[in-house]
Short mmCIF file of C-alpha atoms and ligand atoms in Angstrom, two decimals:
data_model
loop_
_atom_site.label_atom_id
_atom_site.label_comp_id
_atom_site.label_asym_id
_atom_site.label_seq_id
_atom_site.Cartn_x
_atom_site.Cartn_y
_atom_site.Cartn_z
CA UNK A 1 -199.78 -101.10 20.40
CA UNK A 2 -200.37 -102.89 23.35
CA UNK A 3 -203.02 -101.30 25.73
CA UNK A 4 -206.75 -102.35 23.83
CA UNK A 5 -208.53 -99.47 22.44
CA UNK A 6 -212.43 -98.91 23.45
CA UNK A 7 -215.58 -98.73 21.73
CA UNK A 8 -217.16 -95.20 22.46
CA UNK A 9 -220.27 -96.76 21.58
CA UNK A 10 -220.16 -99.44 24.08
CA UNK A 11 -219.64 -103.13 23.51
CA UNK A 12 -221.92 -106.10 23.06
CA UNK A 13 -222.80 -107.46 26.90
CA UNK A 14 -221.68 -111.44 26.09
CA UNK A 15 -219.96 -113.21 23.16
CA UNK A 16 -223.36 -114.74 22.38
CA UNK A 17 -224.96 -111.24 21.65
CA UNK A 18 -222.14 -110.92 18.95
CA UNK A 19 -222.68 -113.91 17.00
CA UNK A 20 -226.31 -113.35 17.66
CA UNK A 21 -226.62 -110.14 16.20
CA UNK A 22 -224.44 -110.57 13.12
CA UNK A 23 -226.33 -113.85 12.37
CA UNK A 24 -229.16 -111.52 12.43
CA UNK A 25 -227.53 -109.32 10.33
CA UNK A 26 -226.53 -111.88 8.13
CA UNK A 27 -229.81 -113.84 7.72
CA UNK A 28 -232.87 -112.08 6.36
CA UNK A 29 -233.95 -110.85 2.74
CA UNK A 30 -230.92 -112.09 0.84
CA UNK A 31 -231.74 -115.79 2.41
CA UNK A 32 -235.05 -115.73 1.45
CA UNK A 33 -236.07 -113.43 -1.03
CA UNK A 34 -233.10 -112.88 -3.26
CA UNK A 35 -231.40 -116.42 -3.04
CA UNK A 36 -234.39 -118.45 -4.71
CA UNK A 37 -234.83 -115.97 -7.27
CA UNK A 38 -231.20 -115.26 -8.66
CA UNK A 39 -230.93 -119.35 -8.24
CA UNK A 40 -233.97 -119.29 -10.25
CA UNK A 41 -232.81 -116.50 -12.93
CA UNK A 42 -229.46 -118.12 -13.52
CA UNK A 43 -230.76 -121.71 -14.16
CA UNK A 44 -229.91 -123.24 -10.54
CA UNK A 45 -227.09 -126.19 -10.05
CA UNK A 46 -224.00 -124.46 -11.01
CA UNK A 47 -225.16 -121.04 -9.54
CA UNK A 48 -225.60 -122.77 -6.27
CA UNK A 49 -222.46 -124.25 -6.30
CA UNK A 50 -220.13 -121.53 -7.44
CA UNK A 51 -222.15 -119.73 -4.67
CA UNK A 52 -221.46 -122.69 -1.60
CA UNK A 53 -217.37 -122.06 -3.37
CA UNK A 54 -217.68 -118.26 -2.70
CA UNK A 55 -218.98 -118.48 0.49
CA UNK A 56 -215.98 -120.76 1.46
CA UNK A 57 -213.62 -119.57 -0.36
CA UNK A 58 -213.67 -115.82 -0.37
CA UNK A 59 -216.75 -115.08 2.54
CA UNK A 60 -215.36 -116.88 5.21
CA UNK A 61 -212.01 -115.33 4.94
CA UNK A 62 -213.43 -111.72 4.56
CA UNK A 63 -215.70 -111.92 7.45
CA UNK A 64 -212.90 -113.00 9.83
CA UNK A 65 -210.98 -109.87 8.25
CA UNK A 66 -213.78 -108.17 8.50
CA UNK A 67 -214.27 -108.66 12.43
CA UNK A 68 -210.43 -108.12 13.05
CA UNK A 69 -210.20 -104.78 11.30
CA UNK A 70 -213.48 -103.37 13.50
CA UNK A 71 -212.03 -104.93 16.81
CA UNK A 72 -208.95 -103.39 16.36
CA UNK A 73 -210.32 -100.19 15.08
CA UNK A 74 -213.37 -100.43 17.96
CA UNK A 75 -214.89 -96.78 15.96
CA UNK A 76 -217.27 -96.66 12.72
CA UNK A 77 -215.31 -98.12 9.61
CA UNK A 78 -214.45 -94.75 8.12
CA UNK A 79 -212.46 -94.07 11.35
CA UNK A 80 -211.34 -98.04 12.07
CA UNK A 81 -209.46 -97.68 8.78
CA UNK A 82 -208.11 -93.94 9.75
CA UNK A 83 -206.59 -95.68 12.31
CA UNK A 84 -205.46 -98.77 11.56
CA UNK A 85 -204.32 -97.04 8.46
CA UNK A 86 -201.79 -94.90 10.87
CA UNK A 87 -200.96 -97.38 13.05
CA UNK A 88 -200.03 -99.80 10.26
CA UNK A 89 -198.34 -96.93 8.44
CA UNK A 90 -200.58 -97.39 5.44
CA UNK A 91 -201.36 -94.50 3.24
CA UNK A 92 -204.72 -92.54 4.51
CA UNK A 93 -206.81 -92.91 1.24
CA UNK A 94 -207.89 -96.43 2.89
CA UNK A 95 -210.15 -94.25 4.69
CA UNK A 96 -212.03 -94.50 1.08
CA UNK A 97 -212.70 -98.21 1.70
CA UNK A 98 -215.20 -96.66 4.72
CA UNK A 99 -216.65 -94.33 3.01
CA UNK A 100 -217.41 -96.40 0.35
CA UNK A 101 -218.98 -98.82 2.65
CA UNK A 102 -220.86 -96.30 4.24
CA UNK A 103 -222.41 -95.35 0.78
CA UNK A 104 -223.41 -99.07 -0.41
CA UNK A 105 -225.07 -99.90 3.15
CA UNK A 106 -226.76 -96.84 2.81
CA UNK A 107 -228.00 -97.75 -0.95
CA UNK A 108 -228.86 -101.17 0.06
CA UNK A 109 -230.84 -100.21 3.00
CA UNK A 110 -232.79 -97.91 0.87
CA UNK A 111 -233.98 -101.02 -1.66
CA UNK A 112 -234.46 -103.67 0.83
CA UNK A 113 -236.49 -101.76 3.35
CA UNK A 114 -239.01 -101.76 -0.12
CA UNK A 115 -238.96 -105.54 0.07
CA UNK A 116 -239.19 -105.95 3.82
CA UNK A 117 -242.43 -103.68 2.89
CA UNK A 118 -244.02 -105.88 0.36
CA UNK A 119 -243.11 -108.83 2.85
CA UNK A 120 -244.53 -106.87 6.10
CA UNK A 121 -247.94 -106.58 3.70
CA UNK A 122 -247.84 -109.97 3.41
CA UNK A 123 -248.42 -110.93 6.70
CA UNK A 124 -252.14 -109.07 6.83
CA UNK A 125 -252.64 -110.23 2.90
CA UNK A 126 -252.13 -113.73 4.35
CA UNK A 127 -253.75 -113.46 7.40
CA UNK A 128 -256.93 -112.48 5.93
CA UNK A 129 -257.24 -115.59 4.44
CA UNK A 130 -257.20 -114.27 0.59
CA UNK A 131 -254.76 -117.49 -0.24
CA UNK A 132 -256.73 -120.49 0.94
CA UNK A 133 -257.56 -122.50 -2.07
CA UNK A 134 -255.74 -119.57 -4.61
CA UNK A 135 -254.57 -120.56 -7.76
CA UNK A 136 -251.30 -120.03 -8.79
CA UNK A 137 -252.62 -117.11 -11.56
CA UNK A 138 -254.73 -115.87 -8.14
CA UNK A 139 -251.39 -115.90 -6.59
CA UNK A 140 -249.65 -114.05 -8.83
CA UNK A 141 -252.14 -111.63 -9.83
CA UNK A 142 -252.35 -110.48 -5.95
CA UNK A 143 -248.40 -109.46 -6.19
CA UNK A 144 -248.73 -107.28 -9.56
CA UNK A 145 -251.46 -105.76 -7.69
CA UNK A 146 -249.68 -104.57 -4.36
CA UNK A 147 -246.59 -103.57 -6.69
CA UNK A 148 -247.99 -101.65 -9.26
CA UNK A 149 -249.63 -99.71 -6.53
CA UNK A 150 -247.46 -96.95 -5.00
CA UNK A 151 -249.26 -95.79 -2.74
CA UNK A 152 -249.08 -99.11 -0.53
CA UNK A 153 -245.74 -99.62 -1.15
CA UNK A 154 -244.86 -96.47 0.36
CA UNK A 155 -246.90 -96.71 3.26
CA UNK A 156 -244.71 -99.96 4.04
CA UNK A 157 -241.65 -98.81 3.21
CA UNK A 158 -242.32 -96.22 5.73
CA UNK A 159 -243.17 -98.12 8.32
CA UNK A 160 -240.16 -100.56 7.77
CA UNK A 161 -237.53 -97.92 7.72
CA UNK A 162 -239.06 -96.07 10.83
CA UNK A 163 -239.05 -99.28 12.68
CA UNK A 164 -235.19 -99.66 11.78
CA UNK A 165 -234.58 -96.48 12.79
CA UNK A 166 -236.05 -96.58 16.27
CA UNK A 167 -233.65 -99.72 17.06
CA UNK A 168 -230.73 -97.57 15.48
CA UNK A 169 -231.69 -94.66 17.53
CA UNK A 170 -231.73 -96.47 20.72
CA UNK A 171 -228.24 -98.42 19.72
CA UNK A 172 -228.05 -102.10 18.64
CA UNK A 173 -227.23 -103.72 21.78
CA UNK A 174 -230.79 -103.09 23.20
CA UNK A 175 -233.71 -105.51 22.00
CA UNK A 176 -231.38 -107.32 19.38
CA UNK A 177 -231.48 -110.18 21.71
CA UNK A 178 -235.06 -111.27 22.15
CA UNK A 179 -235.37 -110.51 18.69
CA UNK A 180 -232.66 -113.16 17.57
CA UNK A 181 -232.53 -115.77 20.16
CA UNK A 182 -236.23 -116.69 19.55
CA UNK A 183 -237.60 -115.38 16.23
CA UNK A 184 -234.40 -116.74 14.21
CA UNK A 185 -234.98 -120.43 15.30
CA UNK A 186 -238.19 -120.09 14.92
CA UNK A 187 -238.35 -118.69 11.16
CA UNK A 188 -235.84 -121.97 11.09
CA UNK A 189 -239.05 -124.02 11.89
CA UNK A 190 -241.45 -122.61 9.98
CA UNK A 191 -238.90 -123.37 7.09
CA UNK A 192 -238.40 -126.60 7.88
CA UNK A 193 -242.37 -126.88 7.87
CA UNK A 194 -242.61 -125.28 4.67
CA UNK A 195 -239.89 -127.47 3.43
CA UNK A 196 -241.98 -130.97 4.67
CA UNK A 197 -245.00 -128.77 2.85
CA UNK A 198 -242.80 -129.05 -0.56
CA UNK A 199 -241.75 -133.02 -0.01
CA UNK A 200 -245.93 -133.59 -0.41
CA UNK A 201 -245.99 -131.19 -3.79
CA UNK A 202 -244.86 -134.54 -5.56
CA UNK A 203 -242.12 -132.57 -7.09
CA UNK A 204 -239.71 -132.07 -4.30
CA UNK A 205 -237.25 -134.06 -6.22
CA UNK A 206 -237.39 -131.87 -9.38
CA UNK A 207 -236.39 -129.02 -7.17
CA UNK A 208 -233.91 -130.90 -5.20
CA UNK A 209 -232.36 -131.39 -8.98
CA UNK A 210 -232.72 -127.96 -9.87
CA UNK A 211 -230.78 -126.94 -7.13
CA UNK A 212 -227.87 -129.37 -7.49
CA UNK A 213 -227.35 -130.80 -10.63
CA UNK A 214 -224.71 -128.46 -12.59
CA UNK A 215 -225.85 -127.05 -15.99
CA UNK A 216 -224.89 -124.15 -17.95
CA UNK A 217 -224.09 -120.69 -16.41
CA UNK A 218 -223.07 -117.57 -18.06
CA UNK A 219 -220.08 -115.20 -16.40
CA UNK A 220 -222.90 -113.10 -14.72
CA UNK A 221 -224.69 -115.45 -13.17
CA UNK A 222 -220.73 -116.31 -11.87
CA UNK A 223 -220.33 -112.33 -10.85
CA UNK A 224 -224.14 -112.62 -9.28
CA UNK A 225 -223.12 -116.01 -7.22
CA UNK A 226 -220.19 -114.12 -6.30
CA UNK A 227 -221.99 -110.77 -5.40
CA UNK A 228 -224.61 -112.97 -2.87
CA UNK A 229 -221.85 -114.37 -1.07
CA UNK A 230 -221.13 -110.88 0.56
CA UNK A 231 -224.42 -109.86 0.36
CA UNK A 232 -225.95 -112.11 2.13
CA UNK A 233 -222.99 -112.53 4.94
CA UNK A 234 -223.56 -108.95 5.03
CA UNK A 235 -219.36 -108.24 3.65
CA UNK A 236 -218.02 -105.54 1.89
CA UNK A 237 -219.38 -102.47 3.61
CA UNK A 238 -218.66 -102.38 6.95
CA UNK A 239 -221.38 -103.65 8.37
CA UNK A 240 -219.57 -106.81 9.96
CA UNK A 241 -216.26 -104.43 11.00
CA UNK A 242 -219.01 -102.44 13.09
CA UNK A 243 -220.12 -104.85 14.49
CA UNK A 244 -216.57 -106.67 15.49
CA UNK A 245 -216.09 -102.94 16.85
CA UNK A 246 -218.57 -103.75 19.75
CA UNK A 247 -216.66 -107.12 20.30
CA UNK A 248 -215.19 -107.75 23.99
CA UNK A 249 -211.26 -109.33 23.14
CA UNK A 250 -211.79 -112.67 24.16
CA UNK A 251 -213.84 -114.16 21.78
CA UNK A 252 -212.75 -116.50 18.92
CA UNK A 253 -213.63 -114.57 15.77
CA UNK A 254 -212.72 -118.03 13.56
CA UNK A 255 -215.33 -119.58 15.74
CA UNK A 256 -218.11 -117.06 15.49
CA UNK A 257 -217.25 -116.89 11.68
CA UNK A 258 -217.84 -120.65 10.95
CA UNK A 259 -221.27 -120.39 13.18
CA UNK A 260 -222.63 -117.33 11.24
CA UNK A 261 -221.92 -118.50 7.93
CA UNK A 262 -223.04 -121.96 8.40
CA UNK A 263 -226.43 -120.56 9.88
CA UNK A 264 -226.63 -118.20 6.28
CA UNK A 265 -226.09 -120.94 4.32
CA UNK A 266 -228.45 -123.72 6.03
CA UNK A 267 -231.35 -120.93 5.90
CA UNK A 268 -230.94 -120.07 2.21
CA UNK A 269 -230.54 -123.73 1.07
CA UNK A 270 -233.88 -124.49 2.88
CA UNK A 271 -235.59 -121.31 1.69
CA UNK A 272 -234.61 -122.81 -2.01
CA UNK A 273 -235.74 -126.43 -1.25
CA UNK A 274 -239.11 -124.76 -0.08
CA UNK A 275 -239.77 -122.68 -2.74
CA UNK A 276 -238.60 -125.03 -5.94
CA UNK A 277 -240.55 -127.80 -5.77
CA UNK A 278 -243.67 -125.34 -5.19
CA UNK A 279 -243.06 -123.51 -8.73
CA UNK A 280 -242.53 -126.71 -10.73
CA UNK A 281 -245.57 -128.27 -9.07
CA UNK A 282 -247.63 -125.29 -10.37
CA UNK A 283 -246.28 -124.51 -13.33
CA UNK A 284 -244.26 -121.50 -12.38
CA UNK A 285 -240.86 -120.57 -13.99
CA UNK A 286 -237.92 -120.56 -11.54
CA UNK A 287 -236.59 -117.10 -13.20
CA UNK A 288 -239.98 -115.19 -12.22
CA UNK A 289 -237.28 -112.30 -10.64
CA UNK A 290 -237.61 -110.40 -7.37
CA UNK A 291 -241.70 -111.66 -6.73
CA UNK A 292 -240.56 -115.43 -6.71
CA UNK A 293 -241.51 -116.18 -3.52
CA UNK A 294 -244.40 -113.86 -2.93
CA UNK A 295 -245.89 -115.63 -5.73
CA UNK A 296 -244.72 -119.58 -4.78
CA UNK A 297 -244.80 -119.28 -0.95
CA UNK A 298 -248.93 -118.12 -0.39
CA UNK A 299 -249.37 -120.97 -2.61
CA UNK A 300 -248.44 -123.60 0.20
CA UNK A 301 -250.14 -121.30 3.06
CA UNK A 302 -253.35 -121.67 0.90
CA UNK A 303 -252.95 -125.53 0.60
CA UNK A 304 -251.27 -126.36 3.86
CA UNK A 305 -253.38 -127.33 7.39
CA UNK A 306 -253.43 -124.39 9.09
CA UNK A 307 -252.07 -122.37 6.29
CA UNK A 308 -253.26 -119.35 7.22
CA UNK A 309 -251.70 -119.42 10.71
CA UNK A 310 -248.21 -120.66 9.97
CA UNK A 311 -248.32 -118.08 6.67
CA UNK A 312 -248.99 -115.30 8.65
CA UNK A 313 -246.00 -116.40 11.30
CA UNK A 314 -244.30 -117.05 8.45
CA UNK A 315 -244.15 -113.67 7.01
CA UNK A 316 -244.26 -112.01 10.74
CA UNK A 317 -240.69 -113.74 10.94
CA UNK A 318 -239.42 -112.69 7.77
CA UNK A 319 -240.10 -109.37 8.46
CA UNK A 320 -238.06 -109.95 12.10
CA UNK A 321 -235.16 -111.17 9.83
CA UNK A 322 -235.41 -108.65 7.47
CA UNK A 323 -234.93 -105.75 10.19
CA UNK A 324 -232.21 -107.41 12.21
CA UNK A 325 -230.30 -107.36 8.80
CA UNK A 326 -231.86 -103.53 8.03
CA UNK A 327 -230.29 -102.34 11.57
CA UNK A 328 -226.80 -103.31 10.36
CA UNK A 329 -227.19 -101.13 7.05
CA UNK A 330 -227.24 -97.88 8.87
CA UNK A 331 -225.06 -99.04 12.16
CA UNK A 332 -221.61 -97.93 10.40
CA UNK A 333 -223.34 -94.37 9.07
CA UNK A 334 -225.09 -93.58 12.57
CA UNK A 335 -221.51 -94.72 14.28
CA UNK A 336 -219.87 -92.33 12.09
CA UNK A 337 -222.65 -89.44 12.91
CA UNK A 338 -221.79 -89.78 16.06
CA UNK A 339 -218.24 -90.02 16.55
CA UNK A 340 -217.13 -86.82 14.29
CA UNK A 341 -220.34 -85.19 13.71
CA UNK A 342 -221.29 -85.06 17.07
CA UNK A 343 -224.75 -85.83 16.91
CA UNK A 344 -226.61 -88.27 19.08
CA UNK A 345 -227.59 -91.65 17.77
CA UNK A 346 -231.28 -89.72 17.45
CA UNK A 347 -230.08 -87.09 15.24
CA UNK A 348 -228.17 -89.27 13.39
CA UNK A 349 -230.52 -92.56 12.98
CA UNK A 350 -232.97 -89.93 11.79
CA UNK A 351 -230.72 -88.75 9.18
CA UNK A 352 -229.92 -91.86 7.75
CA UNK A 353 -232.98 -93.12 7.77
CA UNK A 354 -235.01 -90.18 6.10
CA UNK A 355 -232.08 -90.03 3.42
CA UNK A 356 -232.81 -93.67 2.45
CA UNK A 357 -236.56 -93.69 2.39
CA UNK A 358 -236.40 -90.81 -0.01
CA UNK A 359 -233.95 -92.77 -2.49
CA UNK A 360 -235.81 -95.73 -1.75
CA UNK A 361 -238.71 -94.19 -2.99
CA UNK A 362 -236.91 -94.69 -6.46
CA UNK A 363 -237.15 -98.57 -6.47
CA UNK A 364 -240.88 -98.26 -5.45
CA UNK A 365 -241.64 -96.31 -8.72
CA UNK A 366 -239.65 -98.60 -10.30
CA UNK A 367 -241.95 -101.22 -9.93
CA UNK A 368 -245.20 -99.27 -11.52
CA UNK A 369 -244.81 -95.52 -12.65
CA UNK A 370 -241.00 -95.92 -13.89
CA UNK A 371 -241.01 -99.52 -14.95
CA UNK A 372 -240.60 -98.17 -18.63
CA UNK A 373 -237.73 -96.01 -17.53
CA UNK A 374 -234.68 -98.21 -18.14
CA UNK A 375 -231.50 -97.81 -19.35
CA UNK A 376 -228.53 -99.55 -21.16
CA UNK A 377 -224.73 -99.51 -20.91
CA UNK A 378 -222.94 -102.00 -23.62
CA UNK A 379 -220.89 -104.66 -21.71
CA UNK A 380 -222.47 -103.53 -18.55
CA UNK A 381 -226.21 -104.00 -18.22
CA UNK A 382 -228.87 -103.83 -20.38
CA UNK A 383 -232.63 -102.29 -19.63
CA UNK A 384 -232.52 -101.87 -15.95
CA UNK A 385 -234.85 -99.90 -13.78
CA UNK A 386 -233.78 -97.68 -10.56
CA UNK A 387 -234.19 -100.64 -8.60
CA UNK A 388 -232.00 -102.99 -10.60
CA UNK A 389 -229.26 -100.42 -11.04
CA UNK A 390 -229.54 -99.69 -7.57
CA UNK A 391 -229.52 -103.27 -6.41
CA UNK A 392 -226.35 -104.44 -9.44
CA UNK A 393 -224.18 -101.94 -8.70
CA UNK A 394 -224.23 -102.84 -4.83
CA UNK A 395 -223.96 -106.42 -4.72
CA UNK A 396 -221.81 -106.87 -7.97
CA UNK A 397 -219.63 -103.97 -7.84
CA UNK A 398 -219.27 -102.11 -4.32
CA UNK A 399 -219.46 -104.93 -2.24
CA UNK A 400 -217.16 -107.15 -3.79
CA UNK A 401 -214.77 -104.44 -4.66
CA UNK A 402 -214.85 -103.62 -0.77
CA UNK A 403 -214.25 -107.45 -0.03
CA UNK A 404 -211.41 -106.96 -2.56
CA UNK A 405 -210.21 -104.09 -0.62
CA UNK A 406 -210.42 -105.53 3.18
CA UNK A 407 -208.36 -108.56 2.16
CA UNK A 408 -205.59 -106.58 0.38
CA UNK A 409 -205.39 -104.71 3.64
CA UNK A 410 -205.85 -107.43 5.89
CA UNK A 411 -203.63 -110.12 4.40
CA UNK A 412 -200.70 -107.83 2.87
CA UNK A 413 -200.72 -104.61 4.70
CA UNK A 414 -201.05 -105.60 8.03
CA UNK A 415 -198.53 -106.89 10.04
CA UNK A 416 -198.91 -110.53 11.04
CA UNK A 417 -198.12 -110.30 14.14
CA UNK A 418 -201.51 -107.64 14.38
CA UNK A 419 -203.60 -109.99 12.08
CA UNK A 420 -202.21 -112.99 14.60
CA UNK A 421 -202.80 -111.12 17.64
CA UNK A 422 -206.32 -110.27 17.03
CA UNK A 423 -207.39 -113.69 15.24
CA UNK A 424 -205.26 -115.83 18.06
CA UNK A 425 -206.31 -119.35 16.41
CA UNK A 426 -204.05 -122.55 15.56
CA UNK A 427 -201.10 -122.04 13.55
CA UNK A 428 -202.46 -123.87 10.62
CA UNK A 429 -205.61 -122.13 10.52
CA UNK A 430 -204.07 -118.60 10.64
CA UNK A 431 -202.10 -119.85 7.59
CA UNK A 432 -204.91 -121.04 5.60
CA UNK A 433 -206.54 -118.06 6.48
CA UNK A 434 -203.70 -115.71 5.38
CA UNK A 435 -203.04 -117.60 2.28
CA UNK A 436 -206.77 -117.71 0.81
CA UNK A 437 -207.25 -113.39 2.02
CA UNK A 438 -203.71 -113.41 0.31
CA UNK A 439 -204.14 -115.03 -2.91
CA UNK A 440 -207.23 -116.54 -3.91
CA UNK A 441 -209.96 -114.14 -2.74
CA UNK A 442 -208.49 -111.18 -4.72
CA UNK A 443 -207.43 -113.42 -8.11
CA UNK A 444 -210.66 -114.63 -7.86
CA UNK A 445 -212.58 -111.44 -7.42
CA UNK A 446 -210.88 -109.82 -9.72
CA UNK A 447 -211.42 -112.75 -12.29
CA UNK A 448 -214.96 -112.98 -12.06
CA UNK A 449 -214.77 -109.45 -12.53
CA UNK A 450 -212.97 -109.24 -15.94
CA UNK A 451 -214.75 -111.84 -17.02
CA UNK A 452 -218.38 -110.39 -16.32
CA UNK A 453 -217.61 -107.45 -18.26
CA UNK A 454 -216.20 -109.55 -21.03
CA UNK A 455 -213.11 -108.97 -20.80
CA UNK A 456 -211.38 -112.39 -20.50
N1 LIG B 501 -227.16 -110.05 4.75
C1 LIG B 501 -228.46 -109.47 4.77
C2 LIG B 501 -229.41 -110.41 4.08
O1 LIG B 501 -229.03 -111.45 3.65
C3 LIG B 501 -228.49 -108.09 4.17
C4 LIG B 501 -227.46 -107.21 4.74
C5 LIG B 501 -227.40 -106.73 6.01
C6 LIG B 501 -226.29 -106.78 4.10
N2 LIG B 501 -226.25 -106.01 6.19
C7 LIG B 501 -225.56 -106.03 5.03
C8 LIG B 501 -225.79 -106.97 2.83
C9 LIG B 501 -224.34 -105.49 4.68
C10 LIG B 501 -224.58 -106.43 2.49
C11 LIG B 501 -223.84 -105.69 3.39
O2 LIG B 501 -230.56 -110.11 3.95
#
C-alpha cells in the first residue's frame, strides 16, 4: 500500500486545525463537570492519581493508535476498520469495533448535551445576578430547582443539540477554529481566575490535600479513574480515528498526542483546584454527584469582584467547550451517513441529532419524574437511574472495551512496518509505544475490569 488514500470528506486545512479541534474535542464537560465530581465521589488523592497513571499509561498510547488507524483508514470508523481490516488481512468482524463506537458516541452525546443544557442555563441564571451574596443552601436550592423541572431542561437540551447539529451539518472544518483558538485559552483564564478566587477561600490547601494525598479507594472508583481517562481524551469510540481521518500525512501524531493530552489534563486539574477548596470552605461534601459544580462554582461568582461578569463568561465558555466536544460525538455517525447511506451531512446530522435528543430525553426525567425509577444488577450496579446507566455503561464498559480493542489491533495485528510508517517517530519512542499498546494497556484494562466486577 503505497499511494495515500483520501478523505471523501475533506481534510483539516493546517496541522494546527487538527490538534485544535481534537483539543476541543477533548476538553469540555468531562474536564469540568464530571472530573471534580467523580474526584469528589471516590474520596480524591488516589482517584486522581490512578487517573494521571491511566492517562499516561493507557490514554496516551490509545490516542496515538487512535489517530493512526483513522489516517490510514481516511473514512468513518466503521469503514476505517473495513479496510484496514482487509488490507491487514484481519478478519471483518473488526468492523464491530466501529459500530460499537458509533453506538457509545451516540449514547454519550445524548446525556451530555443534558448537561451542556443545565450549564447553557447557567449563564442567564448567573447573569441575572441571582448569586451575588447567595448562600451555599441558596446555591444549592437554585440547582434542585432547574433539575427537577423538565420542562427547562428540555428546552436546553434542545437548543444544545440543535446547535451541535448545525456545526455537524455544515462539516467540522468550518467555524471549529475561531471557536478553539480563542474561547479555549480563554476558559483557561477564567480558570486560572477562579482558581486565585479559591487561594482567598482560606481553604485552598485543604483542597490541594484532597486532591493529592492518597487514601483509600475501592476497585470502582479504580474502573471510574480508568473510564475518565478515555472519556475525557475523547478514546474508545471513534471519535479521535475520525478525526485523524481528516489529518494531512505530514504531521507528527506523537507530537499532537502529548499537546492534547497535556492540555486535558492541565484543565481538569485546575477545574478541581477551583472547585475543592470552595466546598470545604462552605461546608459542602466533595461527593455531592453530577451538580458539584453548579452548586460550588456560583458560590465564588456571588463573592468574587465582578462576579457576575466573569460567571456569566464563565459559563458562556463552558458551554463553547462543551459543544466543541458534542460535535465530535456525532462526527463518526454523520461520516458514516454519508459515505454508505448516501445522505448529505444535512440529512444525516439531522438524524443523529433528533435520535439523541429523544434518548436524551431519558436522563432529563431521570433527574425529576423517574428519579424513583432505578434498578439493580448484583456485582454490577446498584439503584441507578436512566442517566447513570446510560452514563456507566459508556465510560466504564464501551469505551474502555473499545480502547481494549484499538490496541489489540493496533499493536498485534498490524504490521509494524504500517504502525511505523504512519507514526514515523524515533526508534525508541515507537518501541515504548508498541510495548505499552502491546502489553500493559490491555493487562491493565482487563484487570481493572475483573476486579470491578469482583472477580479478582
Ligand atoms: N472528551 C469530552 C469531554 O471531556 C467528551 C467527549 C467528546 C467524548 N468526544 C468523546 C468522550 C468521545 C468519549 C468519547 O467532555
Amino acid at each position: 500500500m503505497t499511494s495515500e488514500r483520501k478523505s471523501i470528506h475533506g481534510q483539516w486545512s493546517t496541522r494546527l486545525m487538527f490538534i485544535l479541534a481534537a483539543t476541543g474535542s477533548a476538553v469540555g464537560l468531562g474536564n469540568i463537570w464530571k472530573f471534580p465530581y467523580i474526584t469528589g465521589e471516590n474520596g480524591g488523592g488516589t482517584f486522581v492519581l490512578v487517573y494521571l497513571l491511566c492517562i499516561a499509561l493507557i490514554g496516551i498510547p490509545v490516542m496515538m493508535a487512535e489517530i493512526m488507524l483513522g489516517r490510514r483508514g481516511r473514512q468513518s470508523p466503521i469503514n476505517t476498520m473495513k479496510t484496514l481490516a482487509e488490507e491487514e488481512r484481519r478478519n471483518v468482524n473488526w468492523i464491530w469495533l466501529g459500530r460499537m463506537g458509533m453506538v457509545a458516541g451516540f449514547m454519550i452525546l445524548s446525556y451530555y448535551s443534558v448537561i451542556a443544557g443545565w450549564a447553557m442555563s447557567y449563564i442567564f441564571r448567573t447573569a441575572s445576578g441571582v448569586f451575588v451574596g447567595a448562600t451555599a443552601e441558596g446555591v444549592s436550592s437554585i440547582f434542585a430547582d432547574l433539575v427537577s423541572d423538565p420542562e427547562k431542561l428540555l428546552a436546553w437540551h434542545t437548543i444544545f443539540m440543535a446547535m451541535t447539529m448545525i456545526v455537524v451539518a455544515r462539516g467540522v472544518k468550518h467555524g471549529l477554529e475561531v471557536a478553539i483558538r480563542f474561547l479555549m485559552p480563554a476558559l483557561f483564564a477564567l480558570l486560572l481566575l477562579i482558581v486565585g478566587y479559591a487561594m482567598t477561600t482560606g481553604h485552598f490547601m485543604q483542597g490541594v490535600s484532597f486532591m493529592f494525598t492518597p487514601g483509600e479507594i475501592s476497585n470502582e472508583g479504580i474502573l471510574d479513574a480508568m473510564g475518565h481517562a478515555f472519556f475525557t481524551l475523547s478514546l474508545g469510540m471513534g471519535a479521535i480515528m475520525v478525526y485523524g481521518s481528516y489529518l494531512p500525512k505530514g504531521t507528527s501524531i506523537v507530537q499532537a498526542t502529548m499537546f492534547i493530552a497535556a492540555a486535558d489534563t492541565i484543565v481538569a486539574l485546575l477545574a478541581g483546584l477551583a472547585i475543592f477548596p470552595i466546598v470545604f470552605a462552605n461546608g459542602l461534601e466533595p461527593g455531592a454527584g453530577p451538580g458539584l459544580i453548579f452548586k460550588t462554582l456560583p458560590i465564588a461568582f456571588g463573592q468574587m469582584e465582578a462576579g457576575t461578569l466573569i460567571g456569566t463568561t464563565f459559563f458562556i465558555l463552558l458551554v463553547f467547550a462543551a459543544w466543541t466536544s458534542a460535535i465530535s460525538l456525532i462526527e463518526p455517525a454523520v461520516a458514516w451517513l454519508a459515505e454508505n447511506k448516501g445522505m448529505n451531512r444535512l440529512h444525516a446530522s439531522v438524524w443523529t441529532g433528533v435520535a439523541a435528543w429523544f434518548v436524551g430525553l431519558g436522563t432529563i426525567f431521570s433527574f425529576n419524574i423517574w428519579s424513583d425509577k432505578t434498578w439493580s444488577i448484583p456485582y454490577l450496579f446498584k439503584d441507578y437511574t436512566l442517566f447513570t446507566t446510560l452514563e456507566n455503561l459508556t465510560f466504564n464498559v464501551m469505551l474502555p472495551l473499545g480502547g481494549l480493542f484499538i490496541a489489540i489491533f493496533a499493536a498485534w495485528l498490524m504490521r509494524e512496518s504500517s504502525s511505523r510508517d504512519e507514526l514515523k517517530t524515533y526508534d525508541w519512542i515507537y518501541r515504548l509505544w508498541r510495548i505499552l499498546l502491546r502489553y500493559v494497556t490491555p493487562v491493565a484494562i482487563i484487570i481493572v475490569f475483573l476486579k470491578a466486577i469482583s472477580i479478582i
